[in-house]
Every structure is written in structure tokens, then in C-alpha cells.
Coordinates of C-alpha atoms in Angstrom, one line a residue:
M1 CA 23.5 -1.5 17.8
I2 CA 24.7 1.6 15.2
R3 CA 25.8 -0.6 12.9
R4 CA 22.5 -2.9 13.2
R5 CA 20.4 0.0 12.5
A6 CA 22.8 1.0 9.6
L7 CA 22.0 -2.0 8.0
S8 CA 18.5 -2.0 8.9
D9 CA 17.8 1.4 7.4
Y10 CA 19.5 1.0 4.4
A11 CA 19.7 -2.6 3.1
I12 CA 16.6 -2.5 1.2
F13 CA 18.0 0.2 -1.1
V14 CA 21.6 -1.6 -1.3
A15 CA 19.4 -4.6 -1.9
L16 CA 16.9 -2.8 -4.9
A17 CA 20.5 -1.6 -6.7
V18 CA 21.9 -4.8 -6.2
E19 CA 18.7 -6.6 -7.7
C20 CA 18.8 -3.9 -10.6
V21 CA 22.2 -4.6 -11.6
V22 CA 21.8 -8.5 -11.7
L23 CA 18.7 -8.5 -13.3
A24 CA 21.1 -5.8 -16.1
V25 CA 23.5 -8.5 -16.7
A26 CA 21.2 -11.7 -16.4
T27 CA 19.0 -10.4 -19.5
D28 CA 18.8 -7.7 -22.2
A29 CA 14.9 -7.6 -21.6
F30 CA 15.3 -6.0 -18.4
F31 CA 16.4 -2.1 -19.1
T32 CA 14.1 -1.5 -22.0
A33 CA 11.8 1.2 -21.9
D34 CA 8.6 -1.0 -22.6
N35 CA 9.7 -3.1 -19.3
L36 CA 10.1 -0.3 -17.2
S37 CA 7.4 0.4 -18.1
N38 CA 5.5 -1.8 -17.6
V39 CA 7.0 -2.6 -14.0
L40 CA 5.8 0.8 -13.1
R41 CA 2.2 0.0 -14.4
Q42 CA 2.1 -3.1 -12.0
N43 CA 3.7 -1.7 -9.0
A44 CA 1.8 1.3 -8.8
F45 CA -1.1 0.3 -7.3
P46 CA 0.4 -1.5 -4.6
A47 CA 2.7 1.1 -3.7
V48 CA 0.3 3.7 -3.6
I49 CA -1.4 1.4 -0.9
A50 CA 1.8 0.8 1.2
A51 CA 1.8 4.7 1.6
G52 CA -0.5 4.6 3.5
M53 CA -0.1 1.5 5.5
T54 CA 3.5 2.8 6.4
F55 CA 1.3 5.3 8.6
V56 CA -0.7 2.6 10.2
I57 CA 2.7 -0.1 10.7
L58 CA 4.7 3.0 12.3
T59 CA 1.8 3.0 14.7
G60 CA 1.6 -0.6 15.6
G61 CA -1.4 -1.2 13.4
I62 CA -2.7 -2.7 10.4
D63 CA -5.1 -2.4 7.8
L64 CA -6.4 -6.0 5.9
S65 CA -8.8 -3.9 4.1
V66 CA -7.0 -2.3 1.3
G67 CA -7.8 -4.9 -1.1
S68 CA -11.2 -4.8 -1.1
V69 CA -11.5 -1.3 -0.7
V70 CA -9.5 -1.1 -4.1
A71 CA -12.4 -3.4 -5.1
L72 CA -15.2 -1.2 -4.5
S73 CA -14.1 2.3 -5.1
G74 CA -13.0 0.4 -8.3
V75 CA -16.8 -0.3 -9.0
L76 CA -18.4 2.3 -8.0
C77 CA -16.6 5.0 -9.9
A78 CA -16.9 2.9 -12.8
D79 CA -20.5 2.7 -12.0
A80 CA -20.6 6.9 -11.1
I81 CA -19.2 7.0 -15.0
V82 CA -21.4 4.7 -16.6
R83 CA -24.2 6.5 -15.1
D84 CA -22.9 10.3 -17.0
L85 CA -22.1 11.2 -13.1
G86 CA -18.7 13.2 -14.8
L87 CA -15.3 11.6 -14.3
G88 CA -14.8 14.3 -11.2
T89 CA -17.7 13.0 -9.3
A90 CA -16.2 9.6 -9.9
V91 CA -13.3 9.9 -8.8
A92 CA -14.0 11.8 -5.9
I93 CA -16.8 8.5 -5.0
G94 CA -14.1 5.8 -5.9
I95 CA -11.5 7.8 -2.9
G96 CA -14.8 8.8 -0.4
V97 CA -15.5 5.3 0.0
G98 CA -12.1 4.7 1.2
V99 CA -11.7 7.5 2.9
L100 CA -15.1 6.5 4.6
V101 CA -13.8 2.9 5.4
G102 CA -11.1 4.1 6.6
L103 CA -12.7 6.2 9.1
L104 CA -15.0 3.3 10.3
N105 CA -11.7 1.2 11.1
G106 CA -10.3 4.0 13.1
V107 CA -13.2 4.7 15.2
V108 CA -14.0 0.7 16.0
V109 CA -10.5 0.7 16.6
T110 CA -10.2 3.7 19.3
R111 CA -13.6 3.9 20.5
L112 CA -14.6 -0.3 21.2
R113 CA -10.9 -1.0 21.9
V114 CA -10.9 -3.9 18.9
P115 CA -7.5 -5.0 17.9
P116 CA -7.0 -3.8 14.5
F117 CA -6.2 -7.4 13.0
V118 CA -9.9 -8.2 14.0
V119 CA -11.5 -4.9 12.6
T120 CA -9.8 -4.4 9.5
L121 CA -10.2 -8.4 8.7
A122 CA -14.0 -7.6 9.3
T123 CA -13.9 -4.9 7.1
M124 CA -12.1 -6.6 4.3
L125 CA -15.6 -9.3 4.1
I126 CA -17.6 -6.6 5.0
V127 CA -16.2 -4.2 2.2
R128 CA -15.7 -7.5 -0.5
G129 CA -19.1 -8.3 -0.2
A130 CA -21.0 -4.7 -0.8
A131 CA -18.7 -4.5 -4.1
F132 CA -19.9 -8.3 -5.0
K133 CA -23.1 -7.2 -3.9
Y134 CA -23.4 -3.7 -5.7
T135 CA -22.4 -5.5 -9.2
D136 CA -24.0 -8.8 -8.5
A137 CA -21.0 -10.2 -9.2
R138 CA -20.5 -8.8 -12.5
T139 CA -18.0 -6.5 -14.0
I140 CA -19.1 -2.6 -14.6
S141 CA -17.8 -2.6 -18.5
G142 CA -18.2 0.1 -21.0
L143 CA -15.9 3.3 -19.6
P144 CA -14.9 6.1 -22.2
P145 CA -11.2 5.5 -23.6
A146 CA -10.7 9.1 -21.8
F147 CA -10.7 7.1 -18.8
S148 CA -7.5 5.0 -19.4
T149 CA -5.4 8.0 -19.9
V150 CA -5.2 8.2 -15.8
S151 CA -3.1 4.9 -15.9
Q152 CA -1.0 6.0 -18.4
S153 CA 2.8 5.4 -17.9
W154 CA 3.4 9.6 -17.4
S155 CA 0.2 10.0 -15.2
M156 CA 1.0 7.1 -13.0
A157 CA 4.8 8.7 -12.2
I158 CA 3.0 11.5 -11.3
V159 CA 0.7 9.7 -9.3
L160 CA 3.1 8.1 -7.4
A161 CA 5.8 10.8 -7.4
A162 CA 3.0 13.3 -5.3
V163 CA 1.4 10.7 -3.2
F164 CA 5.0 9.7 -1.9
A165 CA 6.5 13.4 -1.1
A166 CA 3.2 14.1 0.2
S167 CA 3.7 10.9 3.0
W168 CA 7.1 12.3 3.4
L169 CA 6.2 16.6 4.5
L170 CA 3.5 14.7 6.7
L171 CA 5.8 12.2 8.4
M172 CA 8.9 14.3 8.5
R173 CA 7.8 18.1 8.3
T174 CA 4.5 18.0 10.7
P175 CA 4.0 17.8 14.0
F176 CA 1.2 14.9 12.7
G177 CA 4.1 12.7 11.6
R178 CA 6.1 13.4 14.9
H179 CA 3.0 12.1 16.6
V180 CA 2.7 9.0 14.8
Y181 CA 6.5 7.6 15.6
A182 CA 6.1 8.8 19.0
T183 CA 2.5 6.9 19.0
G184 CA 3.7 3.7 17.3
G185 CA 7.3 4.2 19.9
N186 CA 5.4 4.4 22.8
R187 CA 1.7 4.5 23.3
E188 CA 1.4 5.6 26.5
A189 CA 4.2 7.6 26.9
A190 CA 3.0 9.7 23.8
W191 CA -0.2 10.4 25.8
L192 CA 1.5 11.2 28.3
S193 CA 3.2 13.8 26.7
G194 CA 0.2 15.3 25.4
V195 CA -0.4 13.3 22.0
R196 CA -4.0 13.0 21.4
V197 CA -3.2 9.3 20.8
D198 CA -7.1 7.6 19.6
R199 CA -7.1 11.1 17.0
V200 CA -3.5 10.5 15.1
L201 CA -5.0 6.3 15.4
V202 CA -8.3 7.4 13.6
K203 CA -6.2 9.8 10.9
V204 CA -3.2 7.3 10.0
Y205 CA -6.3 4.7 8.9
V206 CA -8.1 7.3 6.8
L207 CA -5.3 8.3 5.2
C208 CA -4.7 4.3 4.8
G209 CA -8.1 4.2 3.7
L210 CA -7.7 7.0 0.7
G211 CA -4.5 5.4 -0.4
A212 CA -6.5 2.5 -1.0
G213 CA -9.7 4.5 -2.8
L214 CA -7.4 6.6 -5.0
A215 CA -5.9 2.6 -5.9
G216 CA -8.8 1.8 -6.6
V217 CA -9.7 4.6 -9.2
L218 CA -6.4 3.5 -10.6
V219 CA -7.0 0.3 -11.2
A220 CA -10.6 0.5 -12.7
S221 CA -8.6 3.1 -14.9
R222 CA -6.1 0.3 -15.4
L223 CA -8.4 -2.0 -16.5
S224 CA -11.4 0.1 -18.1
A225 CA -13.7 -1.9 -15.9
G226 CA -14.9 -2.3 -12.6
Y227 CA -14.5 -5.3 -10.8
P228 CA -15.5 -6.6 -8.1
R229 CA -12.3 -9.0 -7.8
A230 CA -9.9 -6.2 -8.0
G231 CA -7.4 -6.2 -5.7
E232 CA -7.7 -9.4 -3.9
L233 CA -4.2 -9.9 -1.6
Y234 CA -3.2 -6.2 -2.3
E235 CA -3.1 -6.0 1.8
L236 CA -0.4 -8.6 1.5
D237 CA 1.4 -7.1 -1.3
A238 CA 1.3 -4.2 0.7
I239 CA 2.8 -5.4 4.1
A240 CA 5.0 -6.6 2.4
A241 CA 6.3 -3.2 1.0
V242 CA 6.5 -1.6 4.5
V243 CA 8.1 -4.5 5.9
V244 CA 10.7 -5.1 3.3
G245 CA 11.3 -1.4 2.5
G246 CA 12.7 -1.7 6.9
T247 CA 9.5 -0.2 8.8
S248 CA 9.2 -2.0 12.2
L249 CA 6.0 -4.3 12.3
M250 CA 6.0 -2.7 16.3
G251 CA 6.1 -0.1 15.6
G252 CA 8.2 3.7 16.2
R253 CA 10.2 3.2 13.4
G254 CA 10.7 3.3 9.7
S255 CA 10.7 5.1 6.7
I256 CA 8.4 6.4 3.2
W257 CA 10.7 6.2 1.0
G258 CA 12.0 2.6 2.4
T259 CA 8.6 1.8 1.3
L260 CA 8.8 2.8 -2.1
A261 CA 11.6 1.1 -2.4
G262 CA 10.7 -2.0 -0.8
A263 CA 7.4 -1.9 -3.6
F264 CA 9.6 -2.0 -6.1
F265 CA 11.6 -4.4 -4.7
I266 CA 9.4 -6.7 -4.6
G267 CA 7.8 -5.8 -8.1
I268 CA 10.7 -6.0 -10.0
L269 CA 11.3 -9.6 -8.2
N270 CA 8.3 -10.4 -9.9
N271 CA 9.4 -9.4 -12.9
G272 CA 12.9 -10.4 -13.5
L273 CA 10.9 -14.2 -11.9
N274 CA 8.8 -13.6 -15.1
L275 CA 11.5 -13.3 -17.9
Y276 CA 13.0 -16.2 -16.5
N277 CA 9.5 -18.4 -16.9
V278 CA 9.0 -19.1 -13.5
S279 CA 5.8 -20.6 -12.1
P280 CA 3.4 -18.4 -10.3
Y281 CA 3.6 -21.0 -7.2
D282 CA 7.2 -20.8 -7.3
Q283 CA 6.7 -16.9 -7.4
M284 CA 4.5 -16.9 -4.2
M285 CA 7.3 -19.1 -2.3
V286 CA 9.9 -17.0 -3.2
K287 CA 7.5 -13.7 -2.1
G288 CA 7.1 -15.3 1.3
A289 CA 10.9 -16.2 1.8
V290 CA 11.6 -12.7 1.0
F291 CA 8.5 -11.4 3.8
L292 CA 9.9 -14.1 6.1
A293 CA 13.4 -13.0 5.5
A294 CA 12.6 -9.3 6.1
A295 CA 10.3 -10.0 9.5
S296 CA 13.4 -11.4 10.9
L297 CA 15.7 -8.7 10.1
D298 CA 13.0 -7.0 11.7
R299 CA 13.3 -9.2 15.2
W300 CA 17.5 -9.0 14.5
R301 CA 17.5 -5.4 15.2
K302 CA 15.2 -5.3 18.2

């Protein structure tokens, strides 16, 4: 049992190291500054979302609305900039939208007792529709060049480090983090021991929405536009990163650093497949196989 737990806890870090070594040996293009910068910029968005998703999955929940939140927060942030409301106000609007959607998800899950899968599937459609309606399915362009600096490699690295450091502190150094693990491990036992389970659940969905809103701002900066189709399938990438990183879909066990390793394992896998000109369809099948293997490992360690 202990051997199984150790294998599942550290497998992703070993796999990530092996993946990097194999690609470094197999191709000269992998360990170049341009390629590594590209890997960082491409995977920072799903990694930021996956950090928030880790909190939700640790409680045994799921959030399918994050990709749509990326789109809506991005278009509202871009629109605020075009209307000269100021960069700070625009960023606050983009992040605030994510927080509000997360709050809505948490309240409906805890008050109406609707399963998280159903609630967040509904908000995924509502929020995506709102992004299309607000923009009339058009791209909001005309953003100033200064906004693009937000998504440069060095600033993305700082944001990514800050998000994961803050997430680690929340999970490992605060009572709230212990309550998250307790809620996911055994909800009834957590409630009987005095944990306000509903408050914990609302907070984890708010955190997940906050991460998605922040990712929406970063995506808008990367595109220099508000694009209503942005973030499509990001929810699947985030969930895959969390599960591949070793967090149990049943809740109660996992780590934020495992999620970071999982996000970059998938991202570097994509990068390697691109370097070998593997078709996007084959890449989808490979990612699906990796996700299935990670979920199977989660069941096996039970």
C-alpha cells in the first residue's frame, strides 16, 4: 500500500524528468531558449486554471465552466481597455467575472444540492453564450501594445510562480487547506468534526473562478484581443493536468506541485509531438490515452 502511494505521488515528477531527457536527446530543437519560452507561454494558461481546479477536485467536485470564463473575462477585459477605463480596472473586471461565476457555482452546488457536474455544465453554456452575445460573435481588437507585455515570458513566469506559491500556502499552511482535504476525504466526518463544509465548497469554486478569470486576462493579452471562442476545451486540459499530477478524482488526496508537473508534462508532450510534426488528431488521441492512464492509476492505488 505504501509502495503504491509513493509511486502515485511521485510518478508524475519522474515521468516529467524522463520526458525532458528523452526529448533533449531525440531533438536539438527542444532545449533552446525560444522553444522553452514557447512551452512556458503556451502552458501557463491551463496551469493557472489547473491550480484553481485542484482545490475543487480535492473536495471531490469538478468545474466545467472555466473555459467559458476565460472567454467572457477576456472579452470584458478587452472591452474595458478599448473604452479607456484603465488597465487596472480592466484586469479587475476580468478577474471579477471569474470570481462571480465561481461564487454562482458554489452557491448553487451547496444551496440547491445540484451535482457540480450539472451546475458547471450549465454555467459553461451560459457564460459562453454571454461572451458571444456581448461581442455579437466578433473579436474585440484595437488594444494598446502595452497590454501585450502582461503575457510576455518573464511576466508569465512571475504570475505562474505567484499563483502556485499562493495555492501551496493556502493548502498546506492554513486551516482552510486542511478543511479542503478533510471535505474531500470524508465530507460527513468533516462536518461532524466542525468543518463548515458548505463554506469550504463555495470558497473552492470561487478560487477556481478567480484562476479562470486571471487566465482570461492573460489570454486576452496574448491574443491582443477579446476573442469569444478563447478557452475552448481549457476545462479538459485543466482537469487532465490535475489528474495526471496525481490528485484523486474522488477527492481528499493530491498536491499543487503535482498539478504544476502534470500541466507541464502534457504541455511538453504536445511540444514534442509538434516537433515531430504529429498531426493534431493523433495528438488528441495521445492526450486521451495519457488521461486514461492517469485515471486508471488513481483507481489502482485505491
